[in-house]
Short mmCIF file of C-alpha atoms in Angstrom, two decimals:
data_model
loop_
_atom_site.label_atom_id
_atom_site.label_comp_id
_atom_site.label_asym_id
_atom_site.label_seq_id
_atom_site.Cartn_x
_atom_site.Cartn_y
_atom_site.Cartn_z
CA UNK I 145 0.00 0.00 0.00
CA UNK I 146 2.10 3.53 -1.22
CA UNK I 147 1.27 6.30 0.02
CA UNK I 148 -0.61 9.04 -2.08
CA UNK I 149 2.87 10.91 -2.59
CA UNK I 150 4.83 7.98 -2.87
CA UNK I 151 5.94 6.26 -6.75
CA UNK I 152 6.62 2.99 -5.28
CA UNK I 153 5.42 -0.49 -6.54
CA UNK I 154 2.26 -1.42 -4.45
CA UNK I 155 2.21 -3.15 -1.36
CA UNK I 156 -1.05 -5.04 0.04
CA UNK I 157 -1.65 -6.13 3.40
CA UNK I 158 -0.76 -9.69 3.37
CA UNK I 159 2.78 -8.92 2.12
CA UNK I 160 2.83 -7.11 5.82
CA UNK I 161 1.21 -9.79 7.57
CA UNK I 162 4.05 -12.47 6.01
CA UNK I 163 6.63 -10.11 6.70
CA UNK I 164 7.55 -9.91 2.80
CA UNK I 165 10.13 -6.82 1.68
CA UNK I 166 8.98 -5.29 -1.38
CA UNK I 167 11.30 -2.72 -3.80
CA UNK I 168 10.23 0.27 -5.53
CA UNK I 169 10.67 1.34 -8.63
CA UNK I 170 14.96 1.75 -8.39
CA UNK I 171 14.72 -1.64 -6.62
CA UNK I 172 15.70 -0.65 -3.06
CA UNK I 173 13.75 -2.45 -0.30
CA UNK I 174 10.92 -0.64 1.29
CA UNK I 175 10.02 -1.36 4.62
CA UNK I 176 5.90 -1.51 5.84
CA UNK I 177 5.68 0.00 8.92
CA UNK I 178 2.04 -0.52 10.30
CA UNK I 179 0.75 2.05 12.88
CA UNK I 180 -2.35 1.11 15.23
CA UNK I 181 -2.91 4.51 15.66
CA UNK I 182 -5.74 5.15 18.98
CA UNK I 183 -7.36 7.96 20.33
CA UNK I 184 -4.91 9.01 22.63
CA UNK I 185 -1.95 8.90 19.79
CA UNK I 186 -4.24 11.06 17.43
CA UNK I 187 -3.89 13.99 19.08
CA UNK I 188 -0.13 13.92 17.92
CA UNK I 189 -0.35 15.65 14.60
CA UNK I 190 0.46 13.22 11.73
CA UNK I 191 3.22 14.68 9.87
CA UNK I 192 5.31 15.21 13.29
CA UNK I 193 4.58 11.56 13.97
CA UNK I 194 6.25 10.43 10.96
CA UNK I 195 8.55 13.10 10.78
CA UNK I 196 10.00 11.34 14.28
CA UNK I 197 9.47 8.22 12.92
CA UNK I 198 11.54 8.05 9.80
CA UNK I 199 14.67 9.12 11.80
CA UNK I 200 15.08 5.39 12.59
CA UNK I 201 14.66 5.15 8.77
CA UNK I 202 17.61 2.42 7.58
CA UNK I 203 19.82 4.50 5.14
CA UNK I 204 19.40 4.40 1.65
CA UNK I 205 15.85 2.58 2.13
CA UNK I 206 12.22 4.41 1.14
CA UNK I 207 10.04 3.87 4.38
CA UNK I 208 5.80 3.45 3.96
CA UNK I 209 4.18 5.12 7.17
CA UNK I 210 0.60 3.06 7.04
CA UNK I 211 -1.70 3.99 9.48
CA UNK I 212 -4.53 1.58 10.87
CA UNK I 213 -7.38 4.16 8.82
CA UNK I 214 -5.64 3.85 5.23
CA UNK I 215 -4.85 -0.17 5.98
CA UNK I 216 -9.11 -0.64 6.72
CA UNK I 217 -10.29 2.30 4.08
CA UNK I 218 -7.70 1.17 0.94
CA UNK I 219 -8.41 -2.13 -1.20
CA UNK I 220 -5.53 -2.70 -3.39
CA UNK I 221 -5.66 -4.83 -6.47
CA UNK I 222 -4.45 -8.31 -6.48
CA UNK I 223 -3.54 -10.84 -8.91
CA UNK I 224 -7.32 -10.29 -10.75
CA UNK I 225 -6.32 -6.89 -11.69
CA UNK I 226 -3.62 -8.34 -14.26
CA UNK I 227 -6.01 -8.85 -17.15
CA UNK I 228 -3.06 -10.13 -19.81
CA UNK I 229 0.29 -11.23 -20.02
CA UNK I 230 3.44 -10.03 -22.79
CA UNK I 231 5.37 -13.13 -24.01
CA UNK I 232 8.39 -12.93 -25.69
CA UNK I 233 8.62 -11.66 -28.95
CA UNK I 234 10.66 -14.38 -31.55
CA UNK I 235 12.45 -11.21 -33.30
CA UNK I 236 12.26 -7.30 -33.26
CA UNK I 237 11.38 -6.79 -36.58
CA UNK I 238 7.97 -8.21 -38.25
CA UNK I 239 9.68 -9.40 -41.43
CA UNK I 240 11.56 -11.69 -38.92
CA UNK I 241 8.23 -12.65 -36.95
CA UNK I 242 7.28 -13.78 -40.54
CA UNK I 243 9.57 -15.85 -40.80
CA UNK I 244 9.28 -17.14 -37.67
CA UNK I 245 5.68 -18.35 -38.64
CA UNK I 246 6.77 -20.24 -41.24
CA UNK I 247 8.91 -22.31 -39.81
CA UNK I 248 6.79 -23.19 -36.63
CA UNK I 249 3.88 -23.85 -39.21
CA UNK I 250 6.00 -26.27 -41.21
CA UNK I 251 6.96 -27.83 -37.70
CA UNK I 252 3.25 -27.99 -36.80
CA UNK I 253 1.86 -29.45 -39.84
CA UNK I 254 5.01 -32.11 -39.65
CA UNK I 255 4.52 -32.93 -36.36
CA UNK I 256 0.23 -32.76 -37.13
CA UNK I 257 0.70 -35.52 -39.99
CA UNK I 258 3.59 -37.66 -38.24
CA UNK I 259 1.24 -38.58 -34.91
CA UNK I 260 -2.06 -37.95 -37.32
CA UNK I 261 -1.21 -41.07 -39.37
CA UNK I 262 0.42 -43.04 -36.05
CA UNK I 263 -3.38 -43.11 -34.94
CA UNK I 264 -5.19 -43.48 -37.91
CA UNK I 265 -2.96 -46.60 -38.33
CA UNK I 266 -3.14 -48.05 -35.21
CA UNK I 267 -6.89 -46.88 -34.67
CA UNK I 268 -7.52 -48.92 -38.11
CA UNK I 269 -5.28 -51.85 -38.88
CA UNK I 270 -6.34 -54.72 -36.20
CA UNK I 271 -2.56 -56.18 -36.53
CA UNK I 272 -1.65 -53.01 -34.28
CA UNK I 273 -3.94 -53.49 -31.39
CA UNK I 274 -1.35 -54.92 -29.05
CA UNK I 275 -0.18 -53.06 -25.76
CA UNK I 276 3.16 -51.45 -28.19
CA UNK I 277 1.51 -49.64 -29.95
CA UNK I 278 -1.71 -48.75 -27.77
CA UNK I 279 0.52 -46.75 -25.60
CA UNK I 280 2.49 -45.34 -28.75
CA UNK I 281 -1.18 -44.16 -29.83
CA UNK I 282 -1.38 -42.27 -26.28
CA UNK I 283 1.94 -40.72 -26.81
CA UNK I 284 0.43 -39.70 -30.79
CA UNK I 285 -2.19 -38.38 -28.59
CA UNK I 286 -0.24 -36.39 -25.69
CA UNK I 287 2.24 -35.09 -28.20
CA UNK I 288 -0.85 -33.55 -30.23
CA UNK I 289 -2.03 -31.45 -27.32
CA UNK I 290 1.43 -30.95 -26.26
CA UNK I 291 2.57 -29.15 -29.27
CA UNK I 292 -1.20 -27.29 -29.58
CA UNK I 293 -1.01 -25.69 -26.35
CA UNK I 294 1.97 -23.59 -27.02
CA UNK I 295 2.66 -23.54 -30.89
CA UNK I 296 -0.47 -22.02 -32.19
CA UNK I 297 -0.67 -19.08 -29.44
CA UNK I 298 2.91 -18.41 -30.80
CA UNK I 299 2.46 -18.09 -33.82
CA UNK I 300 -0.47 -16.00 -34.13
CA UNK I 301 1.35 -13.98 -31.96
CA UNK I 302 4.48 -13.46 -34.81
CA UNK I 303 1.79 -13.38 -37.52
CA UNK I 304 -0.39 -10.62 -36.03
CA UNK I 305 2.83 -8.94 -35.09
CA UNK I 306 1.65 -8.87 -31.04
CA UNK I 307 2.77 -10.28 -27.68
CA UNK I 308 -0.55 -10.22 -25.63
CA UNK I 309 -2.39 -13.56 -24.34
CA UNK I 310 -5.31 -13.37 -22.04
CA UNK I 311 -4.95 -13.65 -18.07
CA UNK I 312 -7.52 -17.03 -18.28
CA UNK I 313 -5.49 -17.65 -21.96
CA UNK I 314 -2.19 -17.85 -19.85
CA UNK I 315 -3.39 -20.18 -16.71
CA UNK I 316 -5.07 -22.54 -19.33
CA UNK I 317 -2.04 -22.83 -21.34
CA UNK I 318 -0.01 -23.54 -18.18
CA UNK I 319 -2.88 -26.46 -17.47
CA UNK I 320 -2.77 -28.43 -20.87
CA UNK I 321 0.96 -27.47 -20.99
CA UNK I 322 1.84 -29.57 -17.49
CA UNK I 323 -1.24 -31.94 -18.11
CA UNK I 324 0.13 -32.90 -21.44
CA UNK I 325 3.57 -32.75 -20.99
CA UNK I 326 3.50 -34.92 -17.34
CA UNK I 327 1.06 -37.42 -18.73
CA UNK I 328 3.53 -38.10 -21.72
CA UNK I 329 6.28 -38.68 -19.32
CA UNK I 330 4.36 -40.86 -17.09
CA UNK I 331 3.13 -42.65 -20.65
CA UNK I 332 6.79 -43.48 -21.23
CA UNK I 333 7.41 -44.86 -18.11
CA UNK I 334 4.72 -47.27 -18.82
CA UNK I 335 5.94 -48.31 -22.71
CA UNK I 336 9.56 -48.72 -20.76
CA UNK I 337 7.40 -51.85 -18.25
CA UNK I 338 5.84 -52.83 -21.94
CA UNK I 339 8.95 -53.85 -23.34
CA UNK I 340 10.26 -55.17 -19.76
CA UNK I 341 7.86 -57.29 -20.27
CA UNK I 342 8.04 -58.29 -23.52
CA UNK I 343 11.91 -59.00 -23.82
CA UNK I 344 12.13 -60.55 -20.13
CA UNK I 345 9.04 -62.25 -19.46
CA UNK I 346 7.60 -62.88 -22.79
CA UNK I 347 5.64 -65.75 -21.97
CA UNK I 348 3.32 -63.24 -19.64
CA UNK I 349 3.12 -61.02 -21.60
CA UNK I 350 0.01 -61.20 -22.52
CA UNK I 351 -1.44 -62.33 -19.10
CA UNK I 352 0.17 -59.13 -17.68
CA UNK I 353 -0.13 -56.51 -20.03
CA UNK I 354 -4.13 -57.50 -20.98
CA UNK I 355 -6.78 -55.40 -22.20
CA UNK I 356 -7.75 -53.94 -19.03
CA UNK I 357 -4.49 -53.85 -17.27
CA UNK I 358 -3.34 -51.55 -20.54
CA UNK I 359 -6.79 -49.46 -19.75
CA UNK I 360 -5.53 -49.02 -16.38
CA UNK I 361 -2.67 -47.60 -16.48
CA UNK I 362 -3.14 -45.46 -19.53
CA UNK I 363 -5.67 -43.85 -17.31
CA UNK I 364 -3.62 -43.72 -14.28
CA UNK I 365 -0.80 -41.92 -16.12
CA UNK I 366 -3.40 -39.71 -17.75
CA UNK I 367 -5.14 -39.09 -14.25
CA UNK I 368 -1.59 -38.32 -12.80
CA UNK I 369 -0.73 -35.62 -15.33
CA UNK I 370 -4.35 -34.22 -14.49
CA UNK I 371 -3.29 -34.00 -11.03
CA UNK I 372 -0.20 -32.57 -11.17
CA UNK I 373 -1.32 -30.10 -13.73
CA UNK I 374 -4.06 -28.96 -11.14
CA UNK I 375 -1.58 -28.40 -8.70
CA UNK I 376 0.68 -26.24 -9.65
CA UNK I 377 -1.61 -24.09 -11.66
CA UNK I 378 -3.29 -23.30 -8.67
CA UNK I 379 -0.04 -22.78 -6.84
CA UNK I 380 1.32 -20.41 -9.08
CA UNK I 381 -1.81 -18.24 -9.40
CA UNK I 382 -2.75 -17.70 -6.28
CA UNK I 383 0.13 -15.82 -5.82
CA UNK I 384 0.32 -12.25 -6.06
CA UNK I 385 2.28 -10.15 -9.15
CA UNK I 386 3.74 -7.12 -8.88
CA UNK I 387 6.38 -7.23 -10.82
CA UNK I 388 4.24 -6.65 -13.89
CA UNK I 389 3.38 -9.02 -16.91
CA UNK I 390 6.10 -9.47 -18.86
CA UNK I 391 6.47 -13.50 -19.07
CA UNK I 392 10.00 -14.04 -20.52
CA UNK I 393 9.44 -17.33 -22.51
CA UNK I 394 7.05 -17.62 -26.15
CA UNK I 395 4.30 -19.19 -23.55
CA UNK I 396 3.43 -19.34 -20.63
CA UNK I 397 5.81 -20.98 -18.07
CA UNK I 398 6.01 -21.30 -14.31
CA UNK I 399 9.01 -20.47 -13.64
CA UNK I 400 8.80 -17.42 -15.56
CA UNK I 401 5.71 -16.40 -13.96
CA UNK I 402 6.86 -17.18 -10.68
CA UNK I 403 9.51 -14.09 -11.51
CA UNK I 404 6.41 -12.04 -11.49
CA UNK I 405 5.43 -12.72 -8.10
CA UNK I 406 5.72 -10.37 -5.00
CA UNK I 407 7.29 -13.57 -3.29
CA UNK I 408 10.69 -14.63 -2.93
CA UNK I 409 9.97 -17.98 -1.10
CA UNK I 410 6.90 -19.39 -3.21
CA UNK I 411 6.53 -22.21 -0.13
CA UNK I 412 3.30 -23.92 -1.61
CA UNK I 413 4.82 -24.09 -5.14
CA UNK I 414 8.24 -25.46 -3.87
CA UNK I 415 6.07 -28.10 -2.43
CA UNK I 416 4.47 -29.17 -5.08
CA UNK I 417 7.70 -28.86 -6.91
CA UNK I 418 9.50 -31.15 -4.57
CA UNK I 419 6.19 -33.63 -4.80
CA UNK I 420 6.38 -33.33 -8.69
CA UNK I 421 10.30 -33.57 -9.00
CA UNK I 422 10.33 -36.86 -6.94
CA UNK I 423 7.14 -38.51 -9.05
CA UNK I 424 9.80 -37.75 -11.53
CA UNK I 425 12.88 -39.20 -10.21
CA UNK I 426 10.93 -42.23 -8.88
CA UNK I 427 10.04 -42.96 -12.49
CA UNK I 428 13.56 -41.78 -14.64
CA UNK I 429 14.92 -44.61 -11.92
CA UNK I 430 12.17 -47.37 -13.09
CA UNK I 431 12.98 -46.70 -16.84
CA UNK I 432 16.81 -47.13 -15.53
CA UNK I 433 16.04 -50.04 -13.75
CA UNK I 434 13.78 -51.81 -16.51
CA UNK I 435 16.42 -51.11 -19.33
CA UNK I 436 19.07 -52.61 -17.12
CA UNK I 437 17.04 -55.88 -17.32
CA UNK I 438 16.31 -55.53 -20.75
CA UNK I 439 19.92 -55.50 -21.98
CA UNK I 440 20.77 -58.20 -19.39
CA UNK I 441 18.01 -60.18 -21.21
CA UNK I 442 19.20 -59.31 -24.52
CA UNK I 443 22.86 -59.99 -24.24
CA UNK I 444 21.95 -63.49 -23.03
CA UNK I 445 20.38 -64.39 -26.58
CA UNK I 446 22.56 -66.58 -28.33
CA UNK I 447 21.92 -65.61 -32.09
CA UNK I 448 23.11 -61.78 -33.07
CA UNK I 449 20.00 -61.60 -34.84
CA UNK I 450 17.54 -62.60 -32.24
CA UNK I 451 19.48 -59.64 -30.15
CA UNK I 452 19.13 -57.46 -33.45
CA UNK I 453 15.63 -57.95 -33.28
CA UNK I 454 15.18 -57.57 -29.62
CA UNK I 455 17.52 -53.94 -29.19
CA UNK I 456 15.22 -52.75 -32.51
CA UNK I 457 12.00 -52.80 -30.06
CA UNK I 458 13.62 -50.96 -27.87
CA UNK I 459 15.54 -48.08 -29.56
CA UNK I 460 12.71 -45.89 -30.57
CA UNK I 461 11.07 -45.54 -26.89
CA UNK I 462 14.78 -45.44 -25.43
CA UNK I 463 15.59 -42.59 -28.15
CA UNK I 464 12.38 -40.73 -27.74
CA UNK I 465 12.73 -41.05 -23.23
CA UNK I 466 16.62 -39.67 -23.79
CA UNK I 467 15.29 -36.59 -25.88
CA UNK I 468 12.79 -36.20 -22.95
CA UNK I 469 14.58 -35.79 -20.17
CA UNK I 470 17.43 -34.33 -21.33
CA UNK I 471 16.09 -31.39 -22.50
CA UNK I 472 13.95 -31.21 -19.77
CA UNK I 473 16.51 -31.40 -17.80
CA UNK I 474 18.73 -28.44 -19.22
CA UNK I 475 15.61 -26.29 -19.21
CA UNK I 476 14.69 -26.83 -15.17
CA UNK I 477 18.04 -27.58 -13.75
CA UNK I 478 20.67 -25.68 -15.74
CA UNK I 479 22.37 -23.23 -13.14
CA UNK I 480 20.51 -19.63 -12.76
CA UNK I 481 24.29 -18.11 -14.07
CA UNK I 482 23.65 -19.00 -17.46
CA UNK I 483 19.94 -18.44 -17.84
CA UNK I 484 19.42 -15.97 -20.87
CA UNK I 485 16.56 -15.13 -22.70
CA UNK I 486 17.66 -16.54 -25.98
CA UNK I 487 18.93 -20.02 -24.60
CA UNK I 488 15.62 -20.14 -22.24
CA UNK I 489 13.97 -20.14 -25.47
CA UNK I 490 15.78 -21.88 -26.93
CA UNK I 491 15.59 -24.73 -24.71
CA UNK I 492 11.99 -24.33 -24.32
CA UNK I 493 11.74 -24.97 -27.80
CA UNK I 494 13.60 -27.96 -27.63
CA UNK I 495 11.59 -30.24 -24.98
CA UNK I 496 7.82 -28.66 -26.17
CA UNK I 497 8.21 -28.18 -29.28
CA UNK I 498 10.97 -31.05 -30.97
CA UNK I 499 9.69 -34.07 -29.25
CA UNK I 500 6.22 -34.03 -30.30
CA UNK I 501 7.66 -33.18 -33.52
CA UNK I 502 10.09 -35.90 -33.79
CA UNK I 503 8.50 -38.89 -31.90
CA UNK I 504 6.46 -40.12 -35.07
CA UNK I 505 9.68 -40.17 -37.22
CA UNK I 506 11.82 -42.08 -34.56
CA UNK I 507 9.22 -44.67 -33.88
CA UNK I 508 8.50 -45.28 -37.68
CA UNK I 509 12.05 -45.15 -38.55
CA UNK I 510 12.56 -49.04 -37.94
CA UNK I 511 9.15 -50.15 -37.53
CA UNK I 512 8.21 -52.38 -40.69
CA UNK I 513 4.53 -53.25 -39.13
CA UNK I 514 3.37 -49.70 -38.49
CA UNK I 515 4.86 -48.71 -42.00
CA UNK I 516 2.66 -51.32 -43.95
CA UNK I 517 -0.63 -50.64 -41.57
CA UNK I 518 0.06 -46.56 -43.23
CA UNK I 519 0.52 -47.98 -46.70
CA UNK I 520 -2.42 -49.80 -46.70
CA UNK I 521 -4.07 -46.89 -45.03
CA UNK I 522 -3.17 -44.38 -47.42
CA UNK I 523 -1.64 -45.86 -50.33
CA UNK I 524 -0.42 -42.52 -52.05
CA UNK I 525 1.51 -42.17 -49.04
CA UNK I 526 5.38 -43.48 -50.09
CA UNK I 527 7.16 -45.37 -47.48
CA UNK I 528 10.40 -46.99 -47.98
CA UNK I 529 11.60 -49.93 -47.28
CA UNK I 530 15.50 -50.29 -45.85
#
C-alpha cells in the first residue's frame, strides 16, 4: 500500500502480515511499517509523527508510514487486476516474426501428420492393437495437445505482429501445458514396463499386459498428469504479481511467472515442486532399472540376430525417453548463471516443441509393421523400405 505521494510499486496487506520486503521502482527495499494509531496517539499531529518516525529510517531505504485508517479504508488490487500477459517476442522486426511463422507452421503441420497417421494406423489396422503400440497411440495423442497448447498461441502472436495472451489464456495454457507434458512422461514410463515385459518375461506377456491392465494404467498416467497439472496451476496463481506481466518465454511458463510474483519464497509451489520432482525421479529410476534388465536379457540371446531384433524394439522408446529428459533437464536444472533469454527459449523450444515433432519419425524409422498398416491406409503415401 504507497502512500498518495509515494511512486513505489504497491504493497497489500498480506505482504505485511508475512513479513515480505517489497522494492520500488529503483529496486531498493521498502520497509511496511504498520501504525495502530488510537485515540490518545491522534492527538499527535500526523506529519510530526512520521517526521520522528523516519529518523530510525535504515539509510538508503524508502520507508511506507501506514496507518490503521488507510490499511481498513484502501483495497488494493491483487492478482485479478492483471487482465493479460506479454510473451516474448521471436524477433524485433515483423519481417523476422514472418519468418518465424513459417517455420513453426512447417513444424506444426510435420509434427500434425507424423502422430495424425500413427493413430489413424493403429486406430484402423487390427494387426496393431497390441499393448506397443496402444501406448504409442497415447503418446500420438499427448504429443498432439502438447505441441497445440503452445505452438499455435505463438504463432499468431508473430503473424499478427503482437505479444498479448489473455490472463484465463495464460493459466489454461499452463494447465494443458503440465497436463500434457507430465502425462507423456508418465506414458513413457509405462511403454519402458511394456517392453520389460516383452523382452524378459515374454511368456506373460500377454497375461500381464491385458486389455484392461493396458486401460488401467493409460488412465492412471493420464489421471496423474491431471493431477499434477491442477496443482501447480493453482499454486502459481494464487500468488500475487507485482512485478508486472512481462512473461519471458514464447508461452506461458512457471518459472517465468513465478519471476512475477511479490514472493521470494513461493513455499506452496516449492512443495508441489518437490512432490512433482520426486514422481519424476521415482520414475527416470524405473525406466533405468527396466532397461538394465532388458539388456541383461538381450545380451543373453545366443543368435546376433535374435538380439538385433530384440535392441530394434527398444531403440525408438529409449531414443524418444533420452530426448525427454534431457532437454527437460537443461531447461529446469541448468544453473541460474547462465539463464538468458535466448537459450531459455531456446531450450523451451527444444523439450515442447521437438519431441512431439520428432517422436512419429523415430518410432517409424525401424518399424516395418506400423509402416505397412500406413501404406495400406493411405496408399499414395510413399514409405520406404531399408
Amino acid at each position: 500500500m504507497a502512500s498518495p505521494e509515494a511512486k513505489l510499486c504497491s504493497t497489500n496487506v498480506m505482504a505485511y502480515y508475512n513479513g515480505v520486503t517489497t522494492s520500488d521502482n529503483k529496486r531498493r527495499p521498502t520497509y511496511v511499517i504498520y501504525l495502530d494509531i488510537c485515540k490518545t496517539v491522534d492527538t499527535v499531529p500526523y506529519d510530526i509523527l512520521v517526521s520522528k518516525l523516519e529518523r530510525y529510517a535504515f539509510e538508503g531505504c524508502t520507508i511506507q508510514w501506514i496507518r490503521k485508517k488507510e490499511v481498513q479504508s484502501q483495497r488494493i488490487p491483487n492478482i485479478s487486476s492483471v487482465s493479460e500477459f506479454l510473451l516474448l517476442a521471436f524477433a524485433d522486426t515483423h519481417e523476422l516474426q514472418l519468418l518465424h511463422f513459417a517455420l513453426f507452421l512447417g513444424i506444426y503441420l510435420a509434427a500434425l501428420l507424423g502422430n495424425g497417421l500413427i493413430l489413424s494406423a493403429v486406430a484402423c489396422h487390427h494387426r496393431l492393437h497390441t499393448p506397443m503400440y496402444f501406448f504409442l497411440l497415447n503418446l500420438a495423442l499427448l504429443d498432439l495437445g502438447c505441441i497445440s497448447t503452445t505452438l499455435p498461441k505463438a504463432m499468431a502472436n508473430a503473424l499478427w505482429d503482437t505479444r498479448a495472451i489473455s490472463y484465463q489464456g495464460c493459466a489454461a495454457q499452463v494447465f494443458f501445458f503440465l497436463f500434457f507434458i507430465s502425462a507423456e512422461y508418465y506414458n513413457l514410463t509405462i511403454m519402458a514396463y511394456d517392453r520389460y515385459v516383452a523382452i524378459c518375461k515374454p511368456l506373460h506377456y500377454g497375461s500381464v499386459l491385458g486389455s484392461r491392465a493396458c486401460a488401467q494404467m493409460a488412465a492412471a498416467a493420464w489421471g496423474s498428469g491431471f493431477l499434477n497439472a491442477v496443482l501447480h496451476m493453482a499454486n502459481t496463481f494464487s500468488l500475487p504479481l507485482c512485478h508486472g506481466n512481462a512473461v519471458d518465454q514464447f508461452f506461458c511458463e512457471i518459472p517465468q511467472i513465478l519471476k512475477l510474483s511479490c514472493s521470494d519464497t513461493h513455499f506452496r509451489e516449492v512443495l508441489s515442486l518437490v512432490f512433482s520432482v520426486s514422481l519424476a525421479f521415482g520414475c527416470f529410476v524405473f525406466i533405468v532399472a527396466s532397461y538394465v534388465q532388458i539388456f541383461r536379457a538381450v545380451l543373453r540371446i545366443p543368435s546376433e540376430q535374435g538380439q538385433y531384433k530384440a535392441f530394434s524394439t527398444c531403440l525408438p522408446h529409449l531414443a524418444v525417453v533420452s530426448l525427454f529428459v534431457s532437454t527437460a533437464i537443461f531447461a529446469y536444472l541448468k544453473p541460474p548463471s547462465i539463464s538468458l533469454p535466448s537459450l531459455d527459449l531456446v531450450v523451451a523450444l527444444l523439450y515442447s516443441v521437438v519431441p512431439p515433432a520428432l517422436n512419429p519419425l523415430i518410432y517409424s524409422m525401424r518399424n516395418q509393421e506400423l509402416k505397412v498398416a500406413v501404406r495400406k491406409l493411405f496408399p499414395f503415401i510413399l514409405l520406404k523400405h531399408p
